[in-house]
N, CA, C and O atoms as a DFTB+ gen file, in Angstrom:
436 C
 N C O
     1  1       9.868      14.773     -29.371
     2  2       8.741      13.902     -29.194
     3  2       8.167      13.481     -30.548
     4  3       7.681      12.361     -30.706
     5  1       8.226      14.376     -31.502
     6  2       7.727      14.056     -32.839
     7  2       8.519      12.903     -33.452
     8  3       7.944      12.039     -34.115
     9  1       9.844      12.885     -33.232
    10  2      10.672      11.796     -33.755
    11  2      10.261      10.466     -33.132
    12  3      10.205       9.438     -33.807
    13  1       9.973      10.505     -31.828
    14  2       9.546       9.298     -31.126
    15  2       8.231       8.781     -31.702
    16  3       8.089       7.588     -31.970
    17  1       7.268       9.691     -31.891
    18  2       5.970       9.295     -32.453
    19  2       6.137       8.738     -33.865
    20  3       5.503       7.744     -34.217
    21  1       6.982       9.372     -34.670
    22  2       7.209       8.890     -36.033
    23  2       7.890       7.525     -36.033
    24  3       7.549       6.659     -36.839
    25  1       8.855       7.331     -35.128
    26  2       9.555       6.050     -35.045
    27  2       8.608       4.924     -34.640
    28  3       8.762       3.785     -35.081
    29  1       7.634       5.246     -33.804
    30  2       6.650       4.253     -33.361
    31  2       5.461       4.158     -34.302
    32  3       4.552       3.355     -34.091
    33  1       5.473       4.990     -35.350
    34  2       4.369       5.040     -36.311
    35  2       3.050       5.358     -35.612
    36  3       2.029       4.715     -35.856
    37  1       3.093       6.362     -34.737
    38  2       1.921       6.764     -33.968
    39  2       1.365       8.046     -34.554
    40  3       2.079       9.030     -34.747
    41  1       0.085       8.009     -34.828
    42  2      -0.606       9.205     -35.300
    43  2      -1.657       9.572     -34.275
    44  3      -2.119       8.696     -33.545
    45  1      -2.056      10.832     -34.191
    46  2      -3.111      11.196     -33.239
    47  2      -4.361      10.365     -33.497
    48  3      -4.874      10.314     -34.615
    49  1      -4.837       9.718     -32.446
    50  2      -5.995       8.827     -32.590
    51  2      -7.285       9.610     -32.479
    52  3      -7.354      10.652     -31.827
    53  1      -8.283       9.090     -33.119
    54  2      -9.612       9.658     -32.939
    55  2     -10.326       8.803     -31.927
    56  3     -10.156       7.584     -31.907
    57  1     -11.111       9.416     -31.100
    58  2     -11.790       8.707     -30.029
    59  2     -12.882       7.820     -30.603
    60  3     -13.783       8.302     -31.290
    61  1     -12.805       6.522     -30.322
    62  2     -13.835       5.609     -30.792
    63  2     -14.983       5.518     -29.807
    64  3     -15.994       4.875     -30.090
    65  1     -14.840       6.151     -28.658
    66  2     -15.919       6.159     -27.683
    67  2     -16.924       7.224     -28.085
    68  3     -16.563       8.382     -28.292
    69  1     -18.165       6.836     -28.193
    70  2     -19.195       7.788     -28.571
    71  2     -20.306       7.775     -27.548
    72  3     -20.384       6.880     -26.706
    73  1     -21.159       8.770     -27.626
    74  2     -22.282       8.846     -26.701
    75  2     -23.496       8.100     -27.231
    76  3     -24.530       8.068     -26.563
    77  1     -23.400       7.501     -28.407
    78  2     -24.499       6.760     -28.997
    79  2     -24.617       5.404     -28.300
    80  3     -23.724       4.569     -28.447
    81  1     -25.702       5.158     -27.538
    82  2     -25.797       3.921     -26.758
    83  2     -26.019       2.673     -27.606
    84  3     -25.772       1.565     -27.129
    85  1     -26.479       2.820     -28.855
    86  2     -26.730       1.643     -29.680
    87  2     -25.473       1.137     -30.366
    88  3     -25.429      -0.016     -30.794
    89  1     -24.471       1.959     -30.476
    90  2     -23.231       1.576     -31.147
    91  2     -22.299       0.880     -30.156
    92  3     -22.116       1.355     -29.035
    93  1     -21.720      -0.230     -30.563
    94  2     -20.777      -0.916     -29.689
    95  2     -19.465      -0.151     -29.675
    96  3     -19.032       0.400     -30.687
    97  1     -18.857      -0.130     -28.528
    98  2     -17.617       0.621     -28.360
    99  2     -16.448      -0.331     -28.502
   100  3     -16.350      -1.318     -27.772
   101  1     -15.572      -0.042     -29.427
   102  2     -14.377      -0.848     -29.653
   103  2     -13.266      -0.295     -28.769
   104  3     -12.930       0.885     -28.868
   105  1     -12.688      -1.134     -27.902
   106  2     -11.588      -0.639     -27.072
   107  2     -10.385      -0.266     -27.937
   108  3     -10.140      -0.864     -28.985
   109  1      -9.656       0.721     -27.476
   110  2      -8.471       1.178     -28.207
   111  2      -7.304       0.234     -27.958
   112  3      -7.196      -0.356     -26.883
   113  1      -6.444       0.092     -28.935
   114  2      -5.210      -0.663     -28.743
   115  2      -4.229       0.235     -27.983
   116  3      -4.468       1.432     -27.823
   117  1      -3.145      -0.344     -27.528
   118  2      -2.134       0.438     -26.815
   119  2      -1.596       1.549     -27.705
   120  3      -1.399       2.676     -27.249
   121  1      -1.364       1.236     -28.953
   122  2      -0.855       2.230     -29.900
   123  2      -1.856       3.375     -30.068
   124  3      -1.469       4.543     -30.099
   125  1      -3.149       3.035     -30.176
   126  2      -4.184       4.059     -30.319
   127  2      -4.316       4.894     -29.046
   128  3      -4.495       6.111     -29.104
   129  1      -4.223       4.216     -27.885
   130  2      -4.286       4.951     -26.618
   131  2      -3.125       5.932     -26.506
   132  3      -3.302       7.064     -26.056
   133  1      -1.940       5.495     -26.915
   134  2      -0.785       6.387     -26.837
   135  2      -0.968       7.587     -27.760
   136  3      -0.623       8.711     -27.396
   137  1      -1.505       7.354     -28.943
   138  2      -1.807       8.455     -29.856
   139  2      -2.825       9.408     -29.260
   140  3      -2.693      10.625     -29.396
   141  1      -3.847       8.864     -28.595
   142  2      -4.865       9.686     -27.931
   143  2      -4.222      10.499     -26.806
   144  3      -4.509      11.684     -26.638
   145  1      -3.354       9.847     -26.047
   146  2      -2.651      10.542     -24.962
   147  2      -1.839      11.709     -25.514
   148  3      -1.890      12.815     -24.975
   149  1      -1.089      11.461     -26.590
   150  2      -0.240      12.505     -27.167
   151  2      -1.065      13.676     -27.691
   152  3      -0.603      14.816     -27.668
   153  1      -2.274      13.408     -28.158
   154  2      -3.090      14.494     -28.704
   155  2      -3.860      15.250     -27.628
   156  3      -4.307      16.370     -27.875
   157  1      -4.028      14.665     -26.431
   158  2      -4.819      15.339     -25.393
   159  2      -3.996      15.894     -24.244
   160  3      -4.483      16.754     -23.510
   161  1      -2.762      15.431     -24.062
   162  2      -1.963      15.870     -22.912
   163  2      -1.438      17.286     -23.112
   164  3      -0.975      17.656     -24.191
   165  1      -1.524      18.063     -22.039
   166  2      -0.951      19.415     -22.021
   167  2       0.018      19.491     -20.847
   168  3      -0.264      18.955     -19.775
   169  1       1.153      20.152     -21.041
   170  2       2.188      20.243     -20.010
   171  2       1.667      20.855     -18.715
   172  3       2.119      20.488     -17.631
   173  1       0.726      21.780     -18.818
   174  2       0.254      22.485     -17.626
   175  2      -0.738      21.663     -16.807
   176  3      -1.110      22.070     -15.706
   177  1      -1.165      20.529     -17.317
   178  2      -2.143      19.705     -16.622
   179  2      -1.504      19.022     -15.422
   180  3      -0.378      18.529     -15.499
   181  1      -2.235      18.998     -14.312
   182  2      -1.783      18.297     -13.115
   183  2      -1.792      16.785     -13.393
   184  3      -2.757      16.260     -13.948
   185  1      -0.737      16.104     -13.013
   186  2      -0.552      14.676     -13.289
   187  2      -1.741      13.851     -12.795
   188  3      -2.342      13.100     -13.562
   189  1      -2.073      13.994     -11.521
   190  2      -3.141      13.187     -10.926
   191  2      -4.504      13.517     -11.529
   192  3      -5.301      12.620     -11.800
   193  1      -4.767      14.796     -11.735
   194  2      -6.036      15.219     -12.324
   195  2      -6.189      14.653     -13.732
   196  3      -7.254      14.151     -14.091
   197  1      -5.130      14.735     -14.524
   198  2      -5.181      14.226     -15.899
   199  2      -5.565      12.756     -15.920
   200  3      -6.468      12.365     -16.660
   201  1      -4.891      11.932     -15.117
   202  2      -5.141      10.494     -15.171
   203  2      -6.482      10.127     -14.556
   204  3      -7.093       9.141     -14.970
   205  1      -6.956      10.894     -13.580
   206  2      -8.296      10.641     -13.051
   207  2      -9.363      10.946     -14.092
   208  3     -10.357      10.226     -14.190
   209  1      -9.168      11.994     -14.861
   210  2     -10.138      12.362     -15.889
   211  2     -10.103      11.407     -17.077
   212  3     -11.140      11.158     -17.691
   213  1      -8.957      10.879     -17.407
   214  2      -8.796      10.057     -18.618
   215  2      -8.784       8.552     -18.354
   216  3      -8.530       7.776     -19.275
   217  1      -9.051       8.123     -17.122
   218  2      -8.920       6.703     -16.803
   219  2      -9.863       5.802     -17.606
   220  3      -9.518       4.652     -17.881
   221  1     -11.037       6.294     -17.986
   222  2     -11.965       5.477     -18.771
   223  2     -11.628       5.518     -20.261
   224  3     -11.903       4.566     -20.992
   225  1     -11.041       6.610     -20.699
   226  2     -10.689       6.752     -22.104
   227  2      -9.365       6.039     -22.422
   228  3      -9.173       5.555     -23.537
   229  1      -8.452       5.974     -21.437
   230  2      -7.131       5.368     -21.632
   231  2      -6.873       4.292     -20.568
   232  3      -5.957       4.452     -19.762
   233  1      -7.647       3.210     -20.541
   234  2      -7.505       2.234     -19.448
   235  2      -6.161       1.511     -19.415
   236  3      -5.651       1.227     -18.332
   237  1      -5.580       1.209     -20.564
   238  2      -4.297       0.489     -20.584
   239  2      -3.188       1.373     -20.027
   240  3      -2.432       0.950     -19.152
   241  1      -3.091       2.593     -20.531
   242  2      -2.053       3.509     -20.048
   243  2      -2.269       3.862     -18.582
   244  3      -1.305       4.007     -17.830
   245  1      -3.538       4.001     -18.169
   246  2      -3.828       4.317     -16.769
   247  2      -3.315       3.217     -15.851
   248  3      -2.778       3.504     -14.781
   249  1      -3.475       1.957     -16.259
   250  2      -2.979       0.863     -15.415
   251  2      -1.455       0.898     -15.307
   252  3      -0.908       0.628     -14.238
   253  1      -0.761       1.230     -16.407
   254  2       0.700       1.377     -16.348
   255  2       1.088       2.523     -15.419
   256  3       1.998       2.386     -14.601
   257  1       0.404       3.636     -15.547
   258  2       0.717       4.814     -14.723
   259  2       0.508       4.501     -13.250
   260  3       1.332       4.866     -12.412
   261  1      -0.579       3.835     -12.934
   262  2      -0.847       3.500     -11.526
   263  2       0.197       2.540     -10.975
   264  3       0.573       2.624      -9.806
   265  1       0.658       1.641     -11.809
   266  2       1.645       0.667     -11.343
   267  2       3.027       1.293     -11.153
   268  3       3.693       1.031     -10.152
   269  1       3.460       2.119     -12.111
   270  2       4.840       2.587     -12.106
   271  2       5.051       3.982     -11.536
   272  3       6.194       4.363     -11.285
   273  1       4.006       4.746     -11.325
   274  2       4.208       6.088     -10.768
   275  2       4.413       6.055      -9.262
   276  3       4.814       7.062      -8.679
   277  1       4.148       4.922      -8.616
   278  2       4.342       4.840      -7.177
   279  2       5.755       4.408      -6.802
   280  3       6.122       4.454      -5.627
   281  1       6.543       3.994      -7.769
   282  2       7.908       3.550      -7.506
   283  2       8.798       4.773      -7.333
   284  3       8.873       5.612      -8.231
   285  1       9.477       4.889      -6.186
   286  2      10.357       6.047      -6.006
   287  2      11.506       6.031      -7.013
   288  3      12.046       4.976      -7.346
   289  1      11.859       7.192      -7.479
   290  2      12.914       7.303      -8.489
   291  2      14.306       7.147      -7.887
   292  3      15.256       6.834      -8.604
   293  1      14.435       7.357      -6.597
   294  2      15.739       7.248      -5.944
   295  2      15.640       6.344      -4.728
   296  3      14.544       5.971      -4.308
   297  1      16.775       5.998      -4.169
   298  2      16.803       5.148      -2.979
   299  2      17.061       5.967      -1.721
   300  3      17.441       5.407      -0.692
   301  1      16.864       7.266      -1.783
   302  2      17.169       8.145      -0.656
   303  2      16.367       7.768       0.580
   304  3      16.919       7.737       1.680
   305  1      15.076       7.482       0.428
   306  2      14.232       7.176       1.587
   307  2      14.722       5.930       2.320
   308  3      14.809       5.935       3.548
   309  1      15.043       4.865       1.588
   310  2      15.499       3.644       2.243
   311  2      16.889       3.826       2.848
   312  3      17.161       3.317       3.936
   313  1      17.767       4.543       2.158
   314  2      19.102       4.799       2.702
   315  2      19.017       5.619       3.978
   316  3      19.761       5.376       4.928
   317  1      18.121       6.579       4.004
   318  2      17.937       7.406       5.191
   319  2      17.430       6.564       6.355
   320  3      17.883       6.734       7.487
   321  1      16.496       5.661       6.085
   322  2      15.955       4.803       7.143
   323  2      17.042       3.911       7.732
   324  3      17.111       3.749       8.950
   325  1      17.893       3.328       6.883
   326  2      18.969       2.480       7.387
   327  2      19.995       3.301       8.162
   328  3      20.554       2.817       9.147
   329  1      20.245       4.513       7.738
   330  2      21.179       5.379       8.440
   331  2      20.669       5.695       9.840
   332  3      21.418       5.637      10.816
   333  1      19.390       6.028       9.925
   334  2      18.785       6.329      11.228
   335  2      18.791       5.090      12.101
   336  3      19.082       5.180      13.294
   337  1      18.475       3.924      11.527
   338  2      18.460       2.682      12.297
   339  2      19.849       2.374      12.844
   340  3      19.983       1.931      13.984
   341  1      20.873       2.605      12.046
   342  2      22.239       2.379      12.508
   343  2      22.615       3.300      13.649
   344  3      23.346       2.905      14.558
   345  1      22.115       4.536      13.607
   346  2      22.402       5.485      14.682
   347  2      21.639       5.113      15.947
   348  3      22.203       5.139      17.041
   349  1      20.371       4.769      15.807
   350  2      19.542       4.472      16.982
   351  2      20.018       3.199      17.663
   352  3      20.112       3.151      18.890
   353  1      20.319       2.169      16.885
   354  2      20.770       0.925      17.495
   355  2      22.284       0.789      17.331
   356  3      22.771      -0.004      16.525
   357  1      22.993       1.561      18.094
   358  2      24.450       1.476      18.081
   359  2      24.917       0.654      19.280
   360  3      24.102       0.223      20.096
   361  1      26.204       0.441      19.383
   362  2      26.754      -0.434      20.409
   363  2      26.377       0.030      21.822
   364  3      26.113      -0.792      22.699
   365  1      26.355       1.342      22.035
   366  2      26.045       1.860      23.365
   367  2      24.579       1.634      23.754
   368  3      24.238       1.722      24.933
   369  1      23.723       1.350      22.796
   370  2      22.299       1.159      23.085
   371  2      21.863      -0.251      22.692
   372  3      20.731      -0.439      22.246
   373  1      22.714      -1.215      22.844
   374  2      22.434      -2.569      22.372
   375  2      21.375      -3.295      23.193
   376  3      20.943      -4.382      22.810
   377  1      20.952      -2.725      24.303
   378  2      19.953      -3.406      25.132
   379  2      18.516      -3.019      24.763
   380  3      17.581      -3.386      25.475
   381  1      18.330      -2.293      23.676
   382  2      16.977      -1.911      23.266
   383  2      16.202      -3.129      22.774
   384  3      16.728      -3.955      22.029
   385  1      14.958      -3.225      23.198
   386  2      14.106      -4.312      22.703
   387  2      13.663      -3.970      21.276
   388  3      13.685      -2.801      20.891
   389  1      13.269      -4.954      20.503
   390  2      12.797      -4.679      19.137
   391  2      11.608      -3.709      19.104
   392  3      11.501      -2.885      18.196
   393  1      10.723      -3.812      20.092
   394  2       9.563      -2.912      20.140
   395  2      10.003      -1.480      20.392
   396  3       9.516      -0.558      19.738
   397  1      10.918      -1.284      21.331
   398  2      11.415       0.063      21.626
   399  2      12.132       0.638      20.415
   400  3      11.960       1.813      20.088
   401  1      12.931      -0.182      19.752
   402  2      13.634       0.263      18.549
   403  2      12.636       0.675      17.461
   404  3      12.834       1.686      16.786
   405  1      11.575      -0.100      17.295
   406  2      10.547       0.228      16.301
   407  2       9.895       1.567      16.626
   408  3       9.684       2.387      15.733
   409  1       9.575       1.794      17.903
   410  2       8.962       3.072      18.297
   411  2       9.922       4.241      18.086
   412  3       9.504       5.316      17.655
   413  1      11.199       4.038      18.385
   414  2      12.181       5.098      18.166
   415  2      12.314       5.431      16.679
   416  3      12.432       6.599      16.309
   417  1      12.296       4.408      15.836
   418  2      12.374       4.640      14.391
   419  2      11.157       5.413      13.897
   420  3      11.272       6.288      13.039
   421  1       9.998       5.085      14.443
   422  2       8.769       5.777      14.057
   423  2       8.821       7.238      14.485
   424  3       8.428       8.124      13.725
   425  1       9.304       7.493      15.698
   426  2       9.394       8.866      16.205
   427  2      10.456       9.672      15.473
   428  3      10.334      10.891      15.352
   429  1      11.494       9.005      14.983
   430  2      12.584       9.692      14.295
   431  2      12.137      10.249      12.951
   432  3      12.708      11.224      12.464
   433  1      11.108       9.632      12.341
   434  2      10.610      10.107      11.047
   435  2       9.892      11.361      11.258
   436  3       9.382      11.949      10.304
């Protein structure tokens, strides 16, 4: 990971967010947010808890995480659904209505 940070020229960022209400808060750049992430993340932290706690401090990275963490890593779920559909609607059961087939697919899950 250190090689990656060095290649990207990323150094641990200091938080520009302060509790002083008179000072304007400068939003962090993506590079600064990534540096902040690298300095605050711990392996033992729960994924969802970490991003819920850091969503205001790391808004750019949080939006990426929300967008891409919901994408399944494999196609197993869709392949399984098509396999079940092929079994339920086979030649011997070709008289099933679309509604009945939908209910059978729902019950099969």
